[in-house]
């Protein structure tokens, strides 16, 4: 079982709709959770981080964490073509301070 | 510095040669990470440094790979006797105090082994 799992996609969403990206993790004691966006040929950049159960909103982005289900998600409202990228879920496991990344979900926003 | 700086940006090397990749983290960041990203794949953890603690080397794929960091400064990743499967983008990231704070990435080094 991978430590961090994501559906590789591609996920195609019409412009203006809500994009929902999901991630599960195996270590129940994981402490911190991150969403990064990576454009083709570029380095990952942080979008959101969340530490506590529940929702965290920042502009058009909402991160949701459910530790009981070991599940973290990212919602993108009013999707724009510029949101087309690969979204990487990352987790800090309980045993160490390193950050482990999932393989990413490719999101495509169609005009 | 203002951001994480990696050099070189691109490196082409012949199979069997050694290569050294450099990472200069954000000033004041105590944690430094190296990842490998093959084409179309996710980020594969290689090694993690936190201050003066012993590094977490659990992700290094073979003994051909090694990394050093002196204190909270520059890190070098060395790959000996390169193989074609080592071709990838090598990404360095740093964070303020470790895995519970967000990591910021450099632009990466694209390594091609021919």
PDB file of C-alpha atoms in Angstrom:
ATOM      1  CA  UNK A   1       0.000   0.000   0.000  1.00  0.00           C
ATOM      2  CA  UNK A   2       1.381   3.381  -0.989  1.00  0.00           C
ATOM      3  CA  UNK A   3       1.763   5.915   1.785  1.00  0.00           C
ATOM      4  CA  UNK A   4      -0.161   8.561  -0.172  1.00  0.00           C
ATOM      5  CA  UNK A   5      -2.581   7.618  -2.936  1.00  0.00           C
ATOM      6  CA  UNK A   6      -4.227   9.746  -5.578  1.00  0.00           C
ATOM      7  CA  UNK A   7      -6.185   8.992  -8.719  1.00  0.00           C
ATOM      8  CA  UNK A   8      -3.855   9.877 -11.595  1.00  0.00           C
ATOM      9  CA  UNK A   9      -6.659  11.232 -13.762  1.00  0.00           C
ATOM     10  CA  UNK A  10      -6.952  13.036 -16.039  1.00  0.00           C
ATOM     11  CA  UNK A  11      -9.890  14.744 -14.413  1.00  0.00           C
ATOM     12  CA  UNK A  12     -11.763  16.944 -16.875  1.00  0.00           C
ATOM     13  CA  UNK A  13     -13.992  19.687 -15.497  1.00  0.00           C
ATOM     14  CA  UNK A  14     -15.872  22.430 -17.392  1.00  0.00           C
ATOM     15  CA  UNK A  15     -14.851  26.014 -16.773  1.00  0.00           C
ATOM     16  CA  UNK A  16     -16.760  27.546 -13.885  1.00  0.00           C
ATOM     17  CA  UNK A  17     -17.548  24.211 -12.243  1.00  0.00           C
ATOM     18  CA  UNK A  18     -16.165  22.761  -9.006  1.00  0.00           C
ATOM     19  CA  UNK A  19     -13.141  20.477  -9.298  1.00  0.00           C
ATOM     20  CA  UNK A  20     -12.798  17.877  -6.539  1.00  0.00           C
ATOM     21  CA  UNK A  21      -9.451  16.198  -5.948  1.00  0.00           C
ATOM     22  CA  UNK A  22      -9.023  13.378  -3.468  1.00  0.00           C
ATOM     23  CA  UNK A  23      -6.190  11.781  -1.560  1.00  0.00           C
ATOM     24  CA  UNK A  24      -5.900   8.968   0.972  1.00  0.00           C
ATOM     25  CA  UNK A  25      -2.988   8.165   3.251  1.00  0.00           C
ATOM     26  CA  UNK A  26      -1.949   5.060   5.111  1.00  0.00           C
ATOM     27  CA  UNK A  27      -0.383   6.379   8.331  1.00  0.00           C
ATOM     28  CA  UNK A  28      -3.185   7.109  10.794  1.00  0.00           C
ATOM     29  CA  UNK A  29      -0.858   9.276  12.877  1.00  0.00           C
ATOM     30  CA  UNK A  30       0.052  11.606  10.015  1.00  0.00           C
ATOM     31  CA  UNK A  31       0.299  15.162  11.183  1.00  0.00           C
ATOM     32  CA  UNK A  32       0.331  17.651   8.340  1.00  0.00           C
ATOM     33  CA  UNK A  33      -1.248  17.683   4.905  1.00  0.00           C
ATOM     34  CA  UNK A  34      -0.391  19.772   1.882  1.00  0.00           C
ATOM     35  CA  UNK A  35      -1.685  20.383  -1.611  1.00  0.00           C
ATOM     36  CA  UNK A  36       0.795  21.451  -4.264  1.00  0.00           C
ATOM     37  CA  UNK A  37       0.143  22.469  -7.855  1.00  0.00           C
ATOM     38  CA  UNK A  38       2.630  21.610 -10.590  1.00  0.00           C
ATOM     39  CA  UNK A  39       2.453  23.009 -14.081  1.00  0.00           C
ATOM     40  CA  UNK A  40       4.114  21.016 -16.834  1.00  0.00           C
ATOM     41  CA  UNK A  41       7.870  21.529 -16.748  1.00  0.00           C
ATOM     42  CA  UNK A  42       7.746  23.561 -13.540  1.00  0.00           C
ATOM     43  CA  UNK A  43       8.387  22.881  -9.876  1.00  0.00           C
ATOM     44  CA  UNK A  44       5.588  22.226  -7.390  1.00  0.00           C
ATOM     45  CA  UNK A  45       4.136  25.243  -5.597  1.00  0.00           C
ATOM     46  CA  UNK A  46       2.137  25.150  -2.375  1.00  0.00           C
ATOM     47  CA  UNK A  47      -1.580  25.901  -2.595  1.00  0.00           C
ATOM     48  CA  UNK A  48      -2.926  24.885   0.800  1.00  0.00           C
ATOM     49  CA  UNK A  49      -1.917  23.183   4.009  1.00  0.00           C
ATOM     50  CA  UNK A  50      -4.180  21.794   6.700  1.00  0.00           C
ATOM     51  CA  UNK A  51      -3.467  20.289  10.116  1.00  0.00           C
ATOM     52  CA  UNK A  52      -6.856  19.884  11.797  1.00  0.00           C
ATOM     53  CA  UNK A  53     -10.005  17.990  10.916  1.00  0.00           C
ATOM     54  CA  UNK A  54     -12.544  19.992   8.975  1.00  0.00           C
ATOM     55  CA  UNK A  55     -12.390  22.543   6.206  1.00  0.00           C
ATOM     56  CA  UNK A  56      -9.945  25.305   5.450  1.00  0.00           C
ATOM     57  CA  UNK A  57     -10.792  27.903   2.821  1.00  0.00           C
ATOM     58  CA  UNK A  58      -8.495  30.217   0.900  1.00  0.00           C
ATOM     59  CA  UNK A  59     -10.109  32.099  -1.976  1.00  0.00           C
ATOM     60  CA  UNK A  60     -11.412  29.598  -4.516  1.00  0.00           C
ATOM     61  CA  UNK A  61      -9.664  26.706  -2.773  1.00  0.00           C
ATOM     62  CA  UNK A  62     -10.968  24.593   0.110  1.00  0.00           C
ATOM     63  CA  UNK A  63      -8.996  21.805   1.751  1.00  0.00           C
ATOM     64  CA  UNK A  64     -10.926  19.180   3.680  1.00  0.00           C
ATOM     65  CA  UNK A  65      -9.370  16.767   6.176  1.00  0.00           C
ATOM     66  CA  UNK A  66     -10.972  13.706   7.743  1.00  0.00           C
ATOM     67  CA  UNK A  67      -8.429  11.942   9.930  1.00  0.00           C
ATOM     68  CA  UNK A  68     -10.818   9.148  10.920  1.00  0.00           C
ATOM     69  CA  UNK A  69     -11.185   8.187   7.261  1.00  0.00           C
ATOM     70  CA  UNK A  70      -7.564   9.100   6.440  1.00  0.00           C
ATOM     71  CA  UNK A  71      -8.789  11.259   3.634  1.00  0.00           C
ATOM     72  CA  UNK A  72      -7.903  14.741   2.446  1.00  0.00           C
ATOM     73  CA  UNK A  73      -9.446  16.587  -0.462  1.00  0.00           C
ATOM     74  CA  UNK A  74      -9.099  19.817  -2.390  1.00  0.00           C
ATOM     75  CA  UNK A  75     -12.033  21.656  -3.904  1.00  0.00           C
ATOM     76  CA  UNK A  76     -11.514  24.321  -6.535  1.00  0.00           C
ATOM     77  CA  UNK A  77     -14.536  26.540  -7.091  1.00  0.00           C
ATOM     78  CA  UNK A  78     -15.200  28.489 -10.288  1.00  0.00           C
ATOM     79  CA  UNK A  79     -12.542  26.481 -12.119  1.00  0.00           C
ATOM     80  CA  UNK A  80     -10.445  28.411 -14.628  1.00  0.00           C
ATOM     81  CA  UNK A  81      -8.348  27.139 -17.552  1.00  0.00           C
ATOM     82  CA  UNK A  82      -5.298  28.355 -15.612  1.00  0.00           C
ATOM     83  CA  UNK A  83      -6.118  25.738 -12.955  1.00  0.00           C
ATOM     84  CA  UNK A  84      -5.173  23.011 -15.444  1.00  0.00           C
ATOM     85  CA  UNK A  85      -2.164  21.339 -13.840  1.00  0.00           C
ATOM     86  CA  UNK A  86      -1.133  18.316 -11.806  1.00  0.00           C
ATOM     87  CA  UNK A  87      -2.159  18.499  -8.149  1.00  0.00           C
ATOM     88  CA  UNK A  88       0.055  16.743  -5.651  1.00  0.00           C
ATOM     89  CA  UNK A  89      -1.121  15.660  -2.226  1.00  0.00           C
ATOM     90  CA  UNK A  90       1.640  15.526   0.412  1.00  0.00           C
ATOM     91  CA  UNK A  91       1.657  14.181   3.957  1.00  0.00           C
ATOM     92  CA  UNK A  92       4.010  14.292   6.932  1.00  0.00           C
ATOM     93  CA  UNK A  93       3.859  10.823   8.523  1.00  0.00           C
ATOM     94  CA  UNK A  94       3.928  10.324  12.271  1.00  0.00           C
ATOM     95  CA  UNK A  95       7.286   8.571  12.270  1.00  0.00           C
ATOM     96  CA  UNK A  96       9.341  11.274  10.677  1.00  0.00           C
ATOM     97  CA  UNK A  97       9.397  14.860   9.559  1.00  0.00           C
ATOM     98  CA  UNK A  98       9.927  14.131   5.881  1.00  0.00           C
ATOM     99  CA  UNK A  99       7.127  15.005   3.499  1.00  0.00           C
ATOM    100  CA  UNK A 100       5.784  12.191   1.307  1.00  0.00           C
ATOM    101  CA  UNK A 101       4.045  12.990  -1.963  1.00  0.00           C
ATOM    102  CA  UNK A 102       1.369  11.178  -3.894  1.00  0.00           C
ATOM    103  CA  UNK A 103       1.767  10.603  -7.608  1.00  0.00           C
ATOM    104  CA  UNK A 104      -0.542  13.485  -8.457  1.00  0.00           C
ATOM    105  CA  UNK A 105      -3.860  14.023 -10.233  1.00  0.00           C
ATOM    106  CA  UNK A 106      -3.839  15.692 -13.615  1.00  0.00           C
ATOM    107  CA  UNK A 107      -6.664  18.254 -13.848  1.00  0.00           C
ATOM    108  CA  UNK A 108      -7.891  19.696 -17.122  1.00  0.00           C
ATOM    109  CA  UNK A 109     -10.364  22.594 -17.214  1.00  0.00           C
ATOM    110  CA  UNK A 110     -12.185  22.718 -20.522  1.00  0.00           C
ATOM    111  CA  UNK A 111     -13.462  26.109 -21.740  1.00  0.00           C
TER     112      UNK A 111
ATOM    113  CA  UNK B   1      18.506  33.900  -0.574  1.00  0.00           C
ATOM    114  CA  UNK B   2      15.047  34.762  -1.841  1.00  0.00           C
ATOM    115  CA  UNK B   3      14.273  31.241  -2.961  1.00  0.00           C
ATOM    116  CA  UNK B   4      15.722  27.757  -3.235  1.00  0.00           C
ATOM    117  CA  UNK B   5      18.453  27.728  -5.840  1.00  0.00           C
ATOM    118  CA  UNK B   6      19.613  24.619  -7.675  1.00  0.00           C
ATOM    119  CA  UNK B   7      22.496  24.140 -10.059  1.00  0.00           C
ATOM    120  CA  UNK B   8      23.020  23.192 -12.746  1.00  0.00           C
ATOM    121  CA  UNK B   9      19.594  23.579 -14.367  1.00  0.00           C
ATOM    122  CA  UNK B  10      20.423  20.899 -16.883  1.00  0.00           C
ATOM    123  CA  UNK B  11      23.081  18.228 -16.926  1.00  0.00           C
ATOM    124  CA  UNK B  12      23.866  15.727 -19.641  1.00  0.00           C
ATOM    125  CA  UNK B  13      26.348  13.054 -18.676  1.00  0.00           C
ATOM    126  CA  UNK B  14      27.662   9.827 -20.067  1.00  0.00           C
ATOM    127  CA  UNK B  15      26.695   6.544 -18.493  1.00  0.00           C
ATOM    128  CA  UNK B  16      29.199   5.577 -15.824  1.00  0.00           C
ATOM    129  CA  UNK B  17      30.252   9.125 -14.954  1.00  0.00           C
ATOM    130  CA  UNK B  18      29.690  10.734 -11.544  1.00  0.00           C
ATOM    131  CA  UNK B  19      27.537  13.849 -11.178  1.00  0.00           C
ATOM    132  CA  UNK B  20      27.086  16.352  -8.389  1.00  0.00           C
ATOM    133  CA  UNK B  21      23.943  18.436  -7.968  1.00  0.00           C
ATOM    134  CA  UNK B  22      23.800  21.471  -5.741  1.00  0.00           C
ATOM    135  CA  UNK B  23      21.019  23.013  -3.672  1.00  0.00           C
ATOM    136  CA  UNK B  24      21.121  26.334  -1.833  1.00  0.00           C
ATOM    137  CA  UNK B  25      18.114  26.545   0.519  1.00  0.00           C
ATOM    138  CA  UNK B  26      16.200  29.582   1.688  1.00  0.00           C
ATOM    139  CA  UNK B  27      18.157  31.381   4.381  1.00  0.00           C
ATOM    140  CA  UNK B  28      17.022  30.320   7.849  1.00  0.00           C
ATOM    141  CA  UNK B  29      15.383  27.091   6.705  1.00  0.00           C
ATOM    142  CA  UNK B  30      16.635  24.228   8.836  1.00  0.00           C
ATOM    143  CA  UNK B  31      15.067  21.410   6.804  1.00  0.00           C
ATOM    144  CA  UNK B  32      16.145  20.353   3.328  1.00  0.00           C
ATOM    145  CA  UNK B  33      14.721  17.638   1.087  1.00  0.00           C
ATOM    146  CA  UNK B  34      15.776  15.966  -2.142  1.00  0.00           C
ATOM    147  CA  UNK B  35      13.229  14.352  -4.452  1.00  0.00           C
ATOM    148  CA  UNK B  36      13.447  12.651  -7.833  1.00  0.00           C
ATOM    149  CA  UNK B  37      10.744  13.055 -10.461  1.00  0.00           C
ATOM    150  CA  UNK B  38      10.804  10.852 -13.517  1.00  0.00           C
ATOM    151  CA  UNK B  39       8.878  11.992 -16.583  1.00  0.00           C
ATOM    152  CA  UNK B  40       5.139  11.875 -15.942  1.00  0.00           C
ATOM    153  CA  UNK B  41       5.611  10.521 -12.420  1.00  0.00           C
ATOM    154  CA  UNK B  42       5.195  11.832  -8.894  1.00  0.00           C
ATOM    155  CA  UNK B  43       7.878  12.986  -6.488  1.00  0.00           C
ATOM    156  CA  UNK B  44      10.026  10.192  -5.083  1.00  0.00           C
ATOM    157  CA  UNK B  45      11.544  11.020  -1.692  1.00  0.00           C
ATOM    158  CA  UNK B  46      15.314  10.587  -1.562  1.00  0.00           C
ATOM    159  CA  UNK B  47      16.758  12.176   1.587  1.00  0.00           C
ATOM    160  CA  UNK B  48      15.852  14.662   4.336  1.00  0.00           C
ATOM    161  CA  UNK B  49      18.139  16.853   6.450  1.00  0.00           C
ATOM    162  CA  UNK B  50      16.989  18.598   9.628  1.00  0.00           C
ATOM    163  CA  UNK B  51      19.495  20.907  11.251  1.00  0.00           C
ATOM    164  CA  UNK B  52      22.392  18.963  12.703  1.00  0.00           C
ATOM    165  CA  UNK B  53      20.417  15.733  13.165  1.00  0.00           C
ATOM    166  CA  UNK B  54      21.347  12.566  11.314  1.00  0.00           C
ATOM    167  CA  UNK B  55      19.719  12.679   7.865  1.00  0.00           C
ATOM    168  CA  UNK B  56      16.855  10.396   6.867  1.00  0.00           C
ATOM    169  CA  UNK B  57      18.382   8.479   3.966  1.00  0.00           C
ATOM    170  CA  UNK B  58      15.571   5.952   3.660  1.00  0.00           C
ATOM    171  CA  UNK B  59      14.648   7.004   0.119  1.00  0.00           C
ATOM    172  CA  UNK B  60      18.060   6.693  -1.524  1.00  0.00           C
ATOM    173  CA  UNK B  61      17.591   4.017  -4.227  1.00  0.00           C
ATOM    174  CA  UNK B  62      21.099   2.555  -4.119  1.00  0.00           C
ATOM    175  CA  UNK B  63      24.545   3.097  -2.658  1.00  0.00           C
ATOM    176  CA  UNK B  64      25.456   5.040  -5.799  1.00  0.00           C
ATOM    177  CA  UNK B  65      23.448   7.913  -4.339  1.00  0.00           C
ATOM    178  CA  UNK B  66      24.724  10.055  -1.487  1.00  0.00           C
ATOM    179  CA  UNK B  67      24.082  13.536  -0.155  1.00  0.00           C
ATOM    180  CA  UNK B  68      25.734  15.932   2.217  1.00  0.00           C
ATOM    181  CA  UNK B  69      24.762  19.079   3.976  1.00  0.00           C
ATOM    182  CA  UNK B  70      26.889  21.118   6.324  1.00  0.00           C
ATOM    183  CA  UNK B  71      24.783  22.688   9.050  1.00  0.00           C
ATOM    184  CA  UNK B  72      21.904  24.636   7.559  1.00  0.00           C
ATOM    185  CA  UNK B  73      23.635  25.589   4.344  1.00  0.00           C
ATOM    186  CA  UNK B  74      24.186  24.174   0.894  1.00  0.00           C
ATOM    187  CA  UNK B  75      23.532  20.524   0.090  1.00  0.00           C
ATOM    188  CA  UNK B  76      25.024  18.384  -2.639  1.00  0.00           C
ATOM    189  CA  UNK B  77      23.531  15.214  -4.094  1.00  0.00           C
ATOM    190  CA  UNK B  78      26.088  12.928  -5.708  1.00  0.00           C
ATOM    191  CA  UNK B  79      25.276  10.110  -8.083  1.00  0.00           C
ATOM    192  CA  UNK B  80      28.178   7.786  -8.843  1.00  0.00           C
ATOM    193  CA  UNK B  81      28.486   5.620 -11.942  1.00  0.00           C
ATOM    194  CA  UNK B  82      25.324   7.061 -13.453  1.00  0.00           C
ATOM    195  CA  UNK B  83      22.867   4.777 -15.237  1.00  0.00           C
ATOM    196  CA  UNK B  84      20.223   5.642 -17.810  1.00  0.00           C
ATOM    197  CA  UNK B  85      17.474   5.017 -15.260  1.00  0.00           C
ATOM    198  CA  UNK B  86      18.916   7.902 -13.211  1.00  0.00           C
ATOM    199  CA  UNK B  87      17.615  10.300 -15.864  1.00  0.00           C
ATOM    200  CA  UNK B  88      15.040  12.502 -14.140  1.00  0.00           C
ATOM    201  CA  UNK B  89      14.460  15.917 -12.639  1.00  0.00           C
ATOM    202  CA  UNK B  90      16.029  16.204  -9.199  1.00  0.00           C
ATOM    203  CA  UNK B  91      14.147  18.633  -6.990  1.00  0.00           C
ATOM    204  CA  UNK B  92      15.381  20.210  -3.797  1.00  0.00           C
ATOM    205  CA  UNK B  93      13.079  21.827  -1.248  1.00  0.00           C
ATOM    206  CA  UNK B  94      13.568  23.562   2.073  1.00  0.00           C
ATOM    207  CA  UNK B  95      11.275  24.374   4.963  1.00  0.00           C
ATOM    208  CA  UNK B  96      11.553  26.426   8.122  1.00  0.00           C
ATOM    209  CA  UNK B  97      11.516  23.741  10.809  1.00  0.00           C
ATOM    210  CA  UNK B  98      10.738  20.422   9.156  1.00  0.00           C
ATOM    211  CA  UNK B  99       7.895  18.381   7.780  1.00  0.00           C
ATOM    212  CA  UNK B 100       5.118  20.193   9.606  1.00  0.00           C
ATOM    213  CA  UNK B 101       5.824  23.420   7.768  1.00  0.00           C
ATOM    214  CA  UNK B 102       5.431  23.984   4.064  1.00  0.00           C
ATOM    215  CA  UNK B 103       8.335  23.168   1.775  1.00  0.00           C
ATOM    216  CA  UNK B 104       9.453  25.486  -1.010  1.00  0.00           C
ATOM    217  CA  UNK B 105      10.994  24.005  -4.124  1.00  0.00           C
ATOM    218  CA  UNK B 106      13.875  24.982  -6.329  1.00  0.00           C
ATOM    219  CA  UNK B 107      13.568  24.915 -10.101  1.00  0.00           C
ATOM    220  CA  UNK B 108      15.150  21.469 -10.287  1.00  0.00           C
ATOM    221  CA  UNK B 109      18.068  19.920 -12.130  1.00  0.00           C
ATOM    222  CA  UNK B 110      17.183  17.941 -15.237  1.00  0.00           C
ATOM    223  CA  UNK B 111      19.663  15.074 -15.477  1.00  0.00           C
ATOM    224  CA  UNK B 112      20.013  13.149 -18.703  1.00  0.00           C
ATOM    225  CA  UNK B 113      22.277  10.096 -18.822  1.00  0.00           C
ATOM    226  CA  UNK B 114      23.274   9.091 -22.341  1.00  0.00           C
TER     227      UNK B 114
END
